[in-house]
Amino acid sequence: MDERQALAAFAALGQEHRLRAVRALVTAGPDGLAAGALASEVGIASTNLSFHLKELSHAGLITSRREGKSVIYSAAYAGLSDLIAFLMRDCCGGRPEVCAPAVAALSACDRTTGDTAHA
């Protein structure tokens, strides 16, 4: 990820409904959520949600697929990982203990259920 892509991703995440949508999709896992369910999770009307989802999609943070009459949205884990890697690329300045809390937070994901550990 380059700086231009990171700026687009941060701009997309810099709005409360978009941030809530990404968080809901990350929580939902790879199966994603139908547009109506996602709108309920975010707390806005489906008609308003589509604008926000377009911005997140253009930033490479979510994907969509059609299943019958439904559109299913999922987190674009590769794009999210790239954004985290962009932030952490030059982390620590040779002092790994500085990055340890961020690494521990990412490692807290339970790979069998997708749940995260909460301290």
N, CA, C and O atoms as a GROMACS GRO file, in nm:
protein
  476
    1MET      N    1   0.086  -0.118   0.000
    1MET     CA    2   0.000   0.000   0.000
    1MET      C    3   0.090   0.123   0.000
    1MET      O    4   0.186   0.132   0.076
    2ASP      N    5   0.056   0.216  -0.086
    2ASP     CA    6   0.133   0.340  -0.089
    2ASP      C    7   0.056   0.449  -0.013
    2ASP      O    8  -0.056   0.428   0.034
    3GLU      N    9   0.119   0.564  -0.002
    3GLU     CA   10   0.060   0.673   0.076
    3GLU      C   11  -0.075   0.717   0.020
    3GLU      O   12  -0.168   0.745   0.097
    4ARG      N   13  -0.088   0.724  -0.111
    4ARG     CA   14  -0.214   0.765  -0.173
    4ARG      C   15  -0.328   0.670  -0.136
    4ARG      O   16  -0.438   0.713  -0.103
    5GLN      N   17  -0.300   0.539  -0.140
    5GLN     CA   18  -0.400   0.440  -0.104
    5GLN      C   19  -0.436   0.448   0.044
    5GLN      O   20  -0.552   0.435   0.082
    6ALA      N   21  -0.335   0.470   0.128
    6ALA     CA   22  -0.359   0.483   0.272
    6ALA      C   23  -0.445   0.605   0.301
    6ALA      O   24  -0.536   0.599   0.385
    7LEU      N   25  -0.418   0.715   0.233
    7LEU     CA   26  -0.499   0.835   0.253
    7LEU      C   27  -0.644   0.812   0.214
    7LEU      O   28  -0.735   0.858   0.282
    8ALA      N   29  -0.666   0.740   0.105
    8ALA     CA   30  -0.803   0.708   0.062
    8ALA      C   31  -0.872   0.620   0.166
    8ALA      O   32  -0.990   0.641   0.195
    9ALA      N   33  -0.800   0.524   0.220
    9ALA     CA   34  -0.858   0.436   0.321
    9ALA      C   35  -0.892   0.513   0.448
    9ALA      O   36  -1.001   0.496   0.503
   10PHE      N   37  -0.801   0.597   0.494
   10PHE     CA   38  -0.828   0.676   0.614
   10PHE      C   39  -0.943   0.774   0.592
   10PHE      O   40  -1.024   0.797   0.682
   11ALA      N   41  -0.950   0.833   0.473
   11ALA     CA   42  -1.061   0.924   0.443
   11ALA      C   43  -1.193   0.848   0.448
   11ALA      O   44  -1.292   0.899   0.501
   12ALA      N   45  -1.194   0.728   0.394
   12ALA     CA   46  -1.316   0.648   0.396
   12ALA      C   47  -1.356   0.610   0.538
   12ALA      O   48  -1.474   0.609   0.572
   13LEU      N   49  -1.258   0.580   0.621
   13LEU     CA   50  -1.286   0.540   0.760
   13LEU      C   51  -1.314   0.659   0.851
   13LEU      O   52  -1.358   0.641   0.965
   14GLY      N   53  -1.290   0.778   0.803
   14GLY     CA   54  -1.305   0.898   0.885
   14GLY      C   55  -1.449   0.947   0.895
   14GLY      O   56  -1.471   1.066   0.918
   15GLN      N   57  -1.544   0.860   0.880
   15GLN     CA   58  -1.686   0.894   0.892
   15GLN      C   59  -1.749   0.784   0.976
   15GLN      O   60  -1.724   0.666   0.953
   16GLU      N   61  -1.832   0.823   1.074
   16GLU     CA   62  -1.878   0.727   1.174
   16GLU      C   63  -1.954   0.608   1.117
   16GLU      O   64  -1.934   0.496   1.163
   17HIS      N   65  -2.040   0.627   1.018
   17HIS     CA   66  -2.117   0.516   0.963
   17HIS      C   67  -2.026   0.419   0.886
   17HIS      O   68  -2.048   0.298   0.888
   18ARG      N   69  -1.927   0.472   0.820
   18ARG     CA   70  -1.834   0.387   0.746
   18ARG      C   71  -1.747   0.306   0.841
   18ARG      O   72  -1.724   0.187   0.820
   19LEU      N   73  -1.701   0.371   0.946
   19LEU     CA   74  -1.621   0.300   1.044
   19LEU      C   75  -1.705   0.190   1.110
   19LEU      O   76  -1.657   0.078   1.128
   20ARG      N   77  -1.830   0.220   1.145
   20ARG     CA   78  -1.918   0.119   1.203
   20ARG      C   79  -1.942   0.004   1.105
   20ARG      O   80  -1.946  -0.112   1.146
   21ALA      N   81  -1.957   0.036   0.977
   21ALA     CA   82  -1.980  -0.068   0.877
   21ALA      C   83  -1.860  -0.161   0.867
   21ALA      O   84  -1.876  -0.283   0.863
   22VAL      N   85  -1.741  -0.105   0.862
   22VAL     CA   86  -1.621  -0.189   0.853
   22VAL      C   87  -1.608  -0.275   0.978
   22VAL      O   88  -1.578  -0.394   0.969
   23ARG      N   89  -1.631  -0.217   1.093
   23ARG     CA   90  -1.621  -0.295   1.217
   23ARG      C   91  -1.724  -0.407   1.221
   23ARG      O   92  -1.693  -0.518   1.265
   24ALA      N   93  -1.845  -0.379   1.175
   24ALA     CA   94  -1.949  -0.483   1.170
   24ALA      C   95  -1.910  -0.594   1.074
   24ALA      O   96  -1.933  -0.712   1.102
   25LEU      N   97  -1.852  -0.558   0.961
   25LEU     CA   98  -1.812  -0.658   0.863
   25LEU      C   99  -1.693  -0.741   0.911
   25LEU      O  100  -1.686  -0.861   0.884
   26VAL      N  101  -1.600  -0.678   0.980
   26VAL     CA  102  -1.488  -0.753   1.038
   26VAL      C  103  -1.542  -0.853   1.140
   26VAL      O  104  -1.499  -0.968   1.143
   27THR      N  105  -1.636  -0.810   1.222
   27THR     CA  106  -1.697  -0.897   1.321
   27THR      C  107  -1.774  -1.011   1.255
   27THR      O  108  -1.772  -1.124   1.305
   28ALA      N  109  -1.841  -0.982   1.144
   28ALA     CA  110  -1.920  -1.084   1.074
   28ALA      C  111  -1.834  -1.193   1.012
   28ALA      O  112  -1.881  -1.304   0.989
   29GLY      N  113  -1.709  -1.162   0.985
   29GLY     CA  114  -1.620  -1.262   0.926
   29GLY      C  115  -1.637  -1.271   0.775
   29GLY      O  116  -1.707  -1.190   0.715
   30PRO      N  117  -1.573  -1.370   0.715
   30PRO     CA  118  -1.572  -1.382   0.569
   30PRO      C  119  -1.710  -1.402   0.506
   30PRO      O  120  -1.728  -1.370   0.389
   31ASP      N  121  -1.806  -1.453   0.581
   31ASP     CA  122  -1.941  -1.472   0.526
   31ASP      C  123  -2.010  -1.338   0.499
   31ASP      O  124  -2.098  -1.330   0.414
   32GLY      N  125  -1.970  -1.235   0.571
   32GLY     CA  126  -2.024  -1.102   0.550
   32GLY      C  127  -2.167  -1.086   0.597
   32GLY      O  128  -2.220  -1.169   0.670
   33LEU      N  129  -2.229  -0.977   0.554
   33LEU     CA  130  -2.366  -0.944   0.592
   33LEU      C  131  -2.442  -0.894   0.470
   33LEU      O  132  -2.386  -0.826   0.384
   34ALA      N  133  -2.569  -0.927   0.465
   34ALA     CA  134  -2.656  -0.870   0.363
   34ALA      C  135  -2.672  -0.721   0.390
   34ALA      O  136  -2.659  -0.676   0.504
   35ALA      N  137  -2.700  -0.645   0.286
   35ALA     CA  138  -2.710  -0.500   0.297
   35ALA      C  139  -2.808  -0.457   0.406
   35ALA      O  140  -2.778  -0.367   0.484
   36GLY      N  141  -2.923  -0.520   0.414
   36GLY     CA  142  -3.023  -0.483   0.514
   36GLY      C  143  -2.975  -0.508   0.656
   36GLY      O  144  -2.996  -0.426   0.745
   37ALA      N  145  -2.910  -0.622   0.676
   37ALA     CA  146  -2.856  -0.654   0.809
   37ALA      C  147  -2.745  -0.558   0.846
   37ALA      O  148  -2.733  -0.516   0.962
   38LEU      N  149  -2.663  -0.523   0.749
   38LEU     CA  150  -2.554  -0.429   0.774
   38LEU      C  151  -2.609  -0.291   0.809
   38LEU      O  152  -2.558  -0.225   0.899
   39ALA      N  153  -2.713  -0.248   0.738
   39ALA     CA  154  -2.776  -0.119   0.769
   39ALA      C  155  -2.827  -0.118   0.913
   39ALA      O  156  -2.812  -0.018   0.983
   40SER      N  157  -2.887  -0.228   0.956
   40SER     CA  158  -2.935  -0.237   1.095
   40SER      C  159  -2.820  -0.229   1.194
   40SER      O  160  -2.831  -0.162   1.296
   41GLU      N  161  -2.711  -0.298   1.164
   41GLU     CA  162  -2.593  -0.296   1.251
   41GLU      C  163  -2.536  -0.155   1.264
   41GLU      O  164  -2.497  -0.112   1.373
   42VAL      N  165  -2.532  -0.085   1.152
   42VAL     CA  166  -2.474   0.050   1.149
   42VAL      C  167  -2.570   0.153   1.208
   42VAL      O  168  -2.528   0.254   1.263
   43GLY      N  169  -2.700   0.126   1.196
   43GLY     CA  170  -2.800   0.217   1.250
   43GLY      C  171  -2.845   0.325   1.153
   43GLY      O  172  -2.882   0.434   1.195
   44ILE      N  173  -2.842   0.294   1.022
   44ILE     CA  174  -2.890   0.389   0.923
   44ILE      C  175  -2.977   0.315   0.821
   44ILE      O  176  -2.975   0.192   0.814
   45ALA      N  177  -3.051   0.390   0.742
   45ALA     CA  178  -3.136   0.332   0.639
   45ALA      C  179  -3.051   0.273   0.527
   45ALA      O  180  -2.943   0.323   0.496
   46SER      N  181  -3.101   0.166   0.468
   46SER     CA  182  -3.030   0.101   0.358
   46SER      C  183  -2.999   0.197   0.244
   46SER      O  184  -2.894   0.188   0.181
   47THR      N  185  -3.091   0.290   0.218
   47THR     CA  186  -3.070   0.386   0.109
   47THR      C  187  -2.951   0.476   0.137
   47THR      O  188  -2.880   0.514   0.044
   48ASN      N  189  -2.928   0.512   0.262
   48ASN     CA  190  -2.812   0.594   0.298
   48ASN      C  191  -2.684   0.511   0.303
   48ASN      O  192  -2.575   0.562   0.277
   49LEU      N  193  -2.698   0.384   0.337
   49LEU     CA  194  -2.581   0.299   0.352
   49LEU      C  195  -2.507   0.279   0.219
   49LEU      O  196  -2.385   0.271   0.218
   50SER      N  197  -2.579   0.271   0.109
   50SER     CA  198  -2.516   0.240  -0.019
   50SER      C  199  -2.409   0.343  -0.056
   50SER      O  200  -2.305   0.307  -0.112
   51PHE      N  201  -2.432   0.469  -0.026
   51PHE     CA  202  -2.332   0.574  -0.052
   51PHE      C  203  -2.204   0.545   0.025
   51PHE      O  204  -2.095   0.554  -0.030
   52HIS      N  205  -2.217   0.510   0.152
   52HIS     CA  206  -2.101   0.483   0.236
   52HIS      C  207  -2.027   0.357   0.191
   52HIS      O  208  -1.904   0.352   0.193
   53LEU      N  209  -2.103   0.256   0.151
   53LEU     CA  210  -2.040   0.132   0.106
   53LEU      C  211  -1.961   0.153  -0.022
   53LEU      O  212  -1.856   0.090  -0.042
   54LYS      N  213  -2.009   0.239  -0.108
   54LYS     CA  214  -1.936   0.271  -0.231
   54LYS      C  215  -1.800   0.332  -0.198
   54LYS      O  216  -1.700   0.297  -0.260
   55GLU      N  217  -1.796   0.421  -0.101
   55GLU     CA  218  -1.670   0.484  -0.062
   55GLU      C  219  -1.574   0.382  -0.003
   55GLU      O  220  -1.454   0.384  -0.032
   56LEU      N  221  -1.625   0.293   0.079
   56LEU     CA  222  -1.540   0.189   0.139
   56LEU      C  223  -1.488   0.092   0.034
   56LEU      O  224  -1.375   0.045   0.042
   57SER      N  225  -1.572   0.062  -0.063
   57SER     CA  226  -1.531  -0.027  -0.171
   57SER      C  227  -1.422   0.036  -0.256
   57SER      O  228  -1.323  -0.029  -0.290
   58HIS      N  229  -1.439   0.163  -0.291
   58HIS     CA  230  -1.338   0.234  -0.370
   58HIS      C  231  -1.205   0.242  -0.295
   58HIS      O  232  -1.099   0.246  -0.358
   59ALA      N  233  -1.210   0.246  -0.164
   59ALA     CA  234  -1.087   0.252  -0.083
   59ALA      C  235  -1.026   0.113  -0.064
   59ALA      O  236  -0.918   0.102  -0.004
   60GLY      N  237  -1.092   0.008  -0.113
   60GLY     CA  238  -1.039  -0.127  -0.102
   60GLY      C  239  -1.057  -0.191   0.034
   60GLY      O  240  -0.984  -0.285   0.068
   61LEU      N  241  -1.154  -0.142   0.112
   61LEU     CA  242  -1.173  -0.193   0.247
   61LEU      C  243  -1.287  -0.294   0.260
   61LEU      O  244  -1.294  -0.366   0.359
   62ILE      N  245  -1.376  -0.299   0.161
   62ILE     CA  246  -1.485  -0.396   0.162
   62ILE      C  247  -1.503  -0.452   0.021
   62ILE      O  248  -1.459  -0.393  -0.077
   63THR      N  249  -1.568  -0.567   0.014
   63THR     CA  250  -1.605  -0.627  -0.113
   63THR      C  251  -1.753  -0.661  -0.109
   63THR      O  252  -1.814  -0.662  -0.002
   64SER      N  253  -1.810  -0.689  -0.224
   64SER     CA  254  -1.950  -0.729  -0.231
   64SER      C  255  -1.966  -0.842  -0.330
   64SER      O  256  -1.887  -0.857  -0.424
   65ARG      N  257  -2.069  -0.920  -0.308
   65ARG     CA  258  -2.104  -1.027  -0.401
   65ARG      C  259  -2.256  -1.043  -0.399
   65ARG      O  260  -2.322  -1.009  -0.301
   66ARG      N  261  -2.308  -1.094  -0.507
   66ARG     CA  262  -2.451  -1.114  -0.517
   66ARG      C  263  -2.483  -1.259  -0.483
   66ARG      O  264  -2.419  -1.352  -0.533
   67GLU      N  265  -2.582  -1.278  -0.398
   67GLU     CA  266  -2.635  -1.411  -0.365
   67GLU      C  267  -2.785  -1.402  -0.384
   67GLU      O  268  -2.857  -1.350  -0.299
   68GLY      N  269  -2.832  -1.454  -0.496
   68GLY     CA  270  -2.975  -1.442  -0.528
   68GLY      C  271  -3.010  -1.296  -0.544
   68GLY      O  272  -2.950  -1.225  -0.624
   69LYS      N  273  -3.109  -1.251  -0.467
   69LYS     CA  274  -3.152  -1.112  -0.474
   69LYS      C  275  -3.076  -1.022  -0.378
   69LYS      O  276  -3.092  -0.900  -0.380
   70SER      N  277  -2.993  -1.082  -0.295
   70SER     CA  278  -2.921  -1.005  -0.192
   70SER      C  279  -2.781  -0.969  -0.237
   70SER      O  280  -2.717  -1.042  -0.313
   71VAL      N  281  -2.734  -0.856  -0.188
   71VAL     CA  282  -2.594  -0.819  -0.202
   71VAL      C  283  -2.532  -0.840  -0.064
   71VAL      O  284  -2.578  -0.786   0.036
   72ILE      N  285  -2.426  -0.919  -0.063
   72ILE     CA  286  -2.355  -0.950   0.061
   72ILE      C  287  -2.225  -0.872   0.063
   72ILE      O  288  -2.147  -0.877  -0.033
   73TYR      N  289  -2.202  -0.801   0.170
   73TYR     CA  290  -2.079  -0.723   0.187
   73TYR      C  291  -1.989  -0.792   0.287
   73TYR      O  292  -2.035  -0.848   0.386
   74SER      N  293  -1.860  -0.788   0.259
   74SER     CA  294  -1.759  -0.847   0.347
   74SER      C  295  -1.642  -0.751   0.362
   74SER      O  296  -1.617  -0.667   0.275
   75ALA      N  297  -1.572  -0.765   0.472
   75ALA     CA  298  -1.449  -0.688   0.491
   75ALA      C  299  -1.347  -0.739   0.391
   75ALA      O  300  -1.337  -0.859   0.366
   76ALA      N  301  -1.271  -0.649   0.334
   76ALA     CA  302  -1.160  -0.686   0.246
   76ALA      C  303  -1.037  -0.699   0.335
   76ALA      O  304  -0.962  -0.603   0.355
   77TYR      N  305  -1.018  -0.817   0.387
   77TYR     CA  306  -0.912  -0.838   0.485
   77TYR      C  307  -0.774  -0.804   0.430
   77TYR      O  308  -0.688  -0.755   0.503
   78ALA      N  309  -0.752  -0.830   0.303
   78ALA     CA  310  -0.622  -0.795   0.244
   78ALA      C  311  -0.600  -0.644   0.247
   78ALA      O  312  -0.492  -0.598   0.281
   79GLY      N  313  -0.703  -0.568   0.213
   79GLY     CA  314  -0.692  -0.422   0.216
   79GLY      C  315  -0.672  -0.369   0.356
   79GLY      O  316  -0.592  -0.278   0.379
   80LEU      N  317  -0.745  -0.426   0.451
   80LEU     CA  318  -0.730  -0.385   0.592
   80LEU      C  319  -0.591  -0.422   0.643
   80LEU      O  320  -0.528  -0.344   0.715
   81SER      N  321  -0.543  -0.540   0.607
   81SER     CA  322  -0.409  -0.582   0.647
   81SER      C  323  -0.302  -0.491   0.588
   81SER      O  324  -0.205  -0.456   0.654
   82ASP      N  325  -0.322  -0.453   0.462
   82ASP     CA  326  -0.228  -0.362   0.398
   82ASP      C  327  -0.223  -0.227   0.470
   82ASP      O  328  -0.117  -0.167   0.485
   83LEU      N  329  -0.339  -0.181   0.514
   83LEU     CA  330  -0.345  -0.053   0.586
   83LEU      C  331  -0.271  -0.063   0.719
   83LEU      O  332  -0.195   0.028   0.756
   84ILE      N  333  -0.292  -0.172   0.791
   84ILE     CA  334  -0.221  -0.192   0.918
   84ILE      C  335  -0.071  -0.203   0.892
   84ILE      O  336   0.009  -0.145   0.965
   85ALA      N  337  -0.034  -0.278   0.789
   85ALA     CA  338   0.108  -0.292   0.756
   85ALA      C  339   0.169  -0.157   0.719
   85ALA      O  340   0.283  -0.128   0.757
   86PHE      N  341   0.095  -0.074   0.646
   86PHE     CA  342   0.143   0.059   0.611
   86PHE      C  343   0.174   0.139   0.737
   86PHE      O  344   0.277   0.206   0.745
   87LEU      N  345   0.085   0.133   0.835
   87LEU     CA  346   0.106   0.206   0.961
   87LEU      C  347   0.224   0.152   1.040
   87LEU      O  348   0.299   0.228   1.102
   88MET      N  349   0.239   0.021   1.038
   88MET     CA  350   0.339  -0.043   1.124
   88MET      C  351   0.474  -0.066   1.054
   88MET      O  352   0.569  -0.109   1.118
   89ARG      N  353   0.482  -0.037   0.926
   89ARG     CA  354   0.601  -0.068   0.846
   89ARG      C  355   0.729  -0.018   0.912
   89ARG      O  356   0.828  -0.092   0.919
   90ASP      N  357   0.730   0.102   0.957
   90ASP     CA  358   0.852   0.160   1.013
   90ASP      C  359   0.846   0.170   1.166
   90ASP      O  360   0.913   0.253   1.227
   91CYS      N  361   0.764   0.086   1.223
   91CYS     CA  362   0.741   0.090   1.368
   91CYS      C  363   0.865   0.053   1.446
   91CYS      O  364   0.949  -0.025   1.401
   92CYS      N  365   0.874   0.107   1.558
   92CYS     CA  366   0.965   0.064   1.664
   92CYS      C  367   1.101   0.131   1.664
   92CYS      O  368   1.160   0.146   1.770
   93GLY      N  369   1.153   0.170   1.551
   93GLY     CA  370   1.286   0.229   1.550
   93GLY      C  371   1.388   0.141   1.616
   93GLY      O  372   1.475   0.188   1.689
   94GLY      N  373   1.378   0.008   1.591
   94GLY     CA  374   1.472  -0.086   1.651
   94GLY      C  375   1.436  -0.126   1.792
   94GLY      O  376   1.514  -0.194   1.860
   95ARG      N  377   1.319  -0.086   1.839
   95ARG     CA  378   1.274  -0.119   1.975
   95ARG      C  379   1.143  -0.196   1.966
   95ARG      O  380   1.036  -0.135   1.973
   96PRO      N  381   1.147  -0.329   1.951
   96PRO     CA  382   1.025  -0.408   1.931
   96PRO      C  383   0.923  -0.396   2.044
   96PRO      O  384   0.805  -0.419   2.021
   97GLU      N  385   0.967  -0.361   2.164
   97GLU     CA  386   0.872  -0.348   2.275
   97GLU      C  387   0.771  -0.236   2.251
   97GLU      O  388   0.662  -0.237   2.308
   98VAL      N  389   0.807  -0.139   2.168
   98VAL     CA  390   0.715  -0.029   2.136
   98VAL      C  391   0.594  -0.082   2.060
   98VAL      O  392   0.482  -0.035   2.082
   99CYS      N  393   0.615  -0.178   1.971
   99CYS     CA  394   0.508  -0.233   1.888
   99CYS      C  395   0.437  -0.350   1.955
   99CYS      O  396   0.335  -0.397   1.904
  100ALA      N  397   0.488  -0.399   2.066
  100ALA     CA  398   0.432  -0.518   2.129
  100ALA      C  399   0.282  -0.507   2.158
  100ALA      O  400   0.211  -0.604   2.133
  101PRO      N  401   0.230  -0.395   2.208
  101PRO     CA  402   0.086  -0.389   2.233
  101PRO      C  403   0.002  -0.404   2.106
  101PRO      O  404  -0.102  -0.470   2.108
  102ALA      N  405   0.046  -0.346   1.996
  102ALA     CA  406  -0.028  -0.358   1.870
  102ALA      C  407  -0.023  -0.502   1.819
  102ALA      O  408  -0.124  -0.554   1.772
  103VAL      N  409   0.092  -0.564   1.828
  103VAL     CA  410   0.106  -0.703   1.784
  103VAL      C  411   0.021  -0.794   1.871
  103VAL      O  412  -0.044  -0.885   1.820
  104ALA      N  413   0.020  -0.769   2.002
  104ALA     CA  414  -0.061  -0.850   2.093
  104ALA      C  415  -0.210  -0.835   2.062
  104ALA      O  416  -0.284  -0.932   2.067
  105ALA      N  417  -0.253  -0.714   2.031
  105ALA     CA  418  -0.395  -0.691   1.998
  105ALA      C  419  -0.433  -0.769   1.873
  105ALA      O  420  -0.542  -0.827   1.868
  106LEU      N  421  -0.347  -0.770   1.773
  106LEU     CA  422  -0.375  -0.844   1.651
  106LEU      C  423  -0.370  -0.994   1.675
  106LEU      O  424  -0.445  -1.070   1.613
  107SER      N  425  -0.283  -1.038   1.763
  107SER     CA  426  -0.268  -1.180   1.792
  107SER      C  427  -0.382  -1.234   1.878
  107SER      O  428  -0.397  -1.355   1.890
  108ALA      N  429  -0.462  -1.146   1.938
  108ALA     CA  430  -0.569  -1.188   2.027
  108ALA      C  431  -0.687  -1.249   1.953
  108ALA      O  432  -0.778  -1.303   2.017
  109CYS      N  433  -0.687  -1.243   1.823
  109CYS     CA  434  -0.797  -1.299   1.744
  109CYS      C  435  -0.797  -1.450   1.758
  109CYS      O  436  -0.696  -1.516   1.733
  110ASP      N  437  -0.911  -1.504   1.799
  110ASP     CA  438  -0.928  -1.649   1.810
  110ASP      C  439  -0.952  -1.702   1.670
  110ASP      O  440  -1.059  -1.680   1.612
  111ARG      N  441  -0.856  -1.772   1.615
  111ARG     CA  442  -0.863  -1.817   1.477
  111ARG      C  443  -0.969  -1.924   1.453
  111ARG      O  444  -1.003  -1.950   1.338
  112THR      N  445  -1.021  -1.987   1.557
  112THR     CA  446  -1.122  -2.090   1.536
  112THR      C  447  -1.262  -2.033   1.528
  112THR      O  448  -1.348  -2.089   1.460
  113THR      N  449  -1.287  -1.921   1.598
  113THR     CA  450  -1.423  -1.867   1.599
  113THR      C  451  -1.429  -1.727   1.538
  113THR      O  452  -1.538  -1.679   1.506
  114GLY      N  453  -1.314  -1.661   1.523
  114GLY     CA  454  -1.315  -1.525   1.474
  114GLY      C  455  -1.340  -1.424   1.583
  114GLY      O  456  -1.339  -1.303   1.558
  115ASP      N  457  -1.364  -1.472   1.708
  115ASP     CA  458  -1.386  -1.380   1.819
  115ASP      C  459  -1.253  -1.322   1.862
  115ASP      O  460  -1.147  -1.382   1.843
  116THR      N  461  -1.260  -1.203   1.919
  116THR     CA  462  -1.139  -1.143   1.972
  116THR      C  463  -1.142  -1.148   2.122
  116THR      O  464  -1.248  -1.139   2.183
  117ALA      N  465  -1.026  -1.163   2.180
  117ALA     CA  466  -1.014  -1.161   2.325
  117ALA      C  467  -1.027  -1.018   2.373
  117ALA      O  468  -0.976  -0.926   2.311
  118HIS      N  469  -1.096  -1.002   2.483
  118HIS     CA  470  -1.112  -0.868   2.539
  118HIS      C  471  -1.051  -0.865   2.677
  118HIS      O  472  -1.080  -0.950   2.761
  119ALA      N  473  -0.966  -0.766   2.699
  119ALA     CA  474  -0.900  -0.755   2.828
  119ALA      C  475  -0.988  -0.683   2.926
  119ALA      O  476  -0.949  -0.664   3.041
   0.00000   0.00000   0.00000
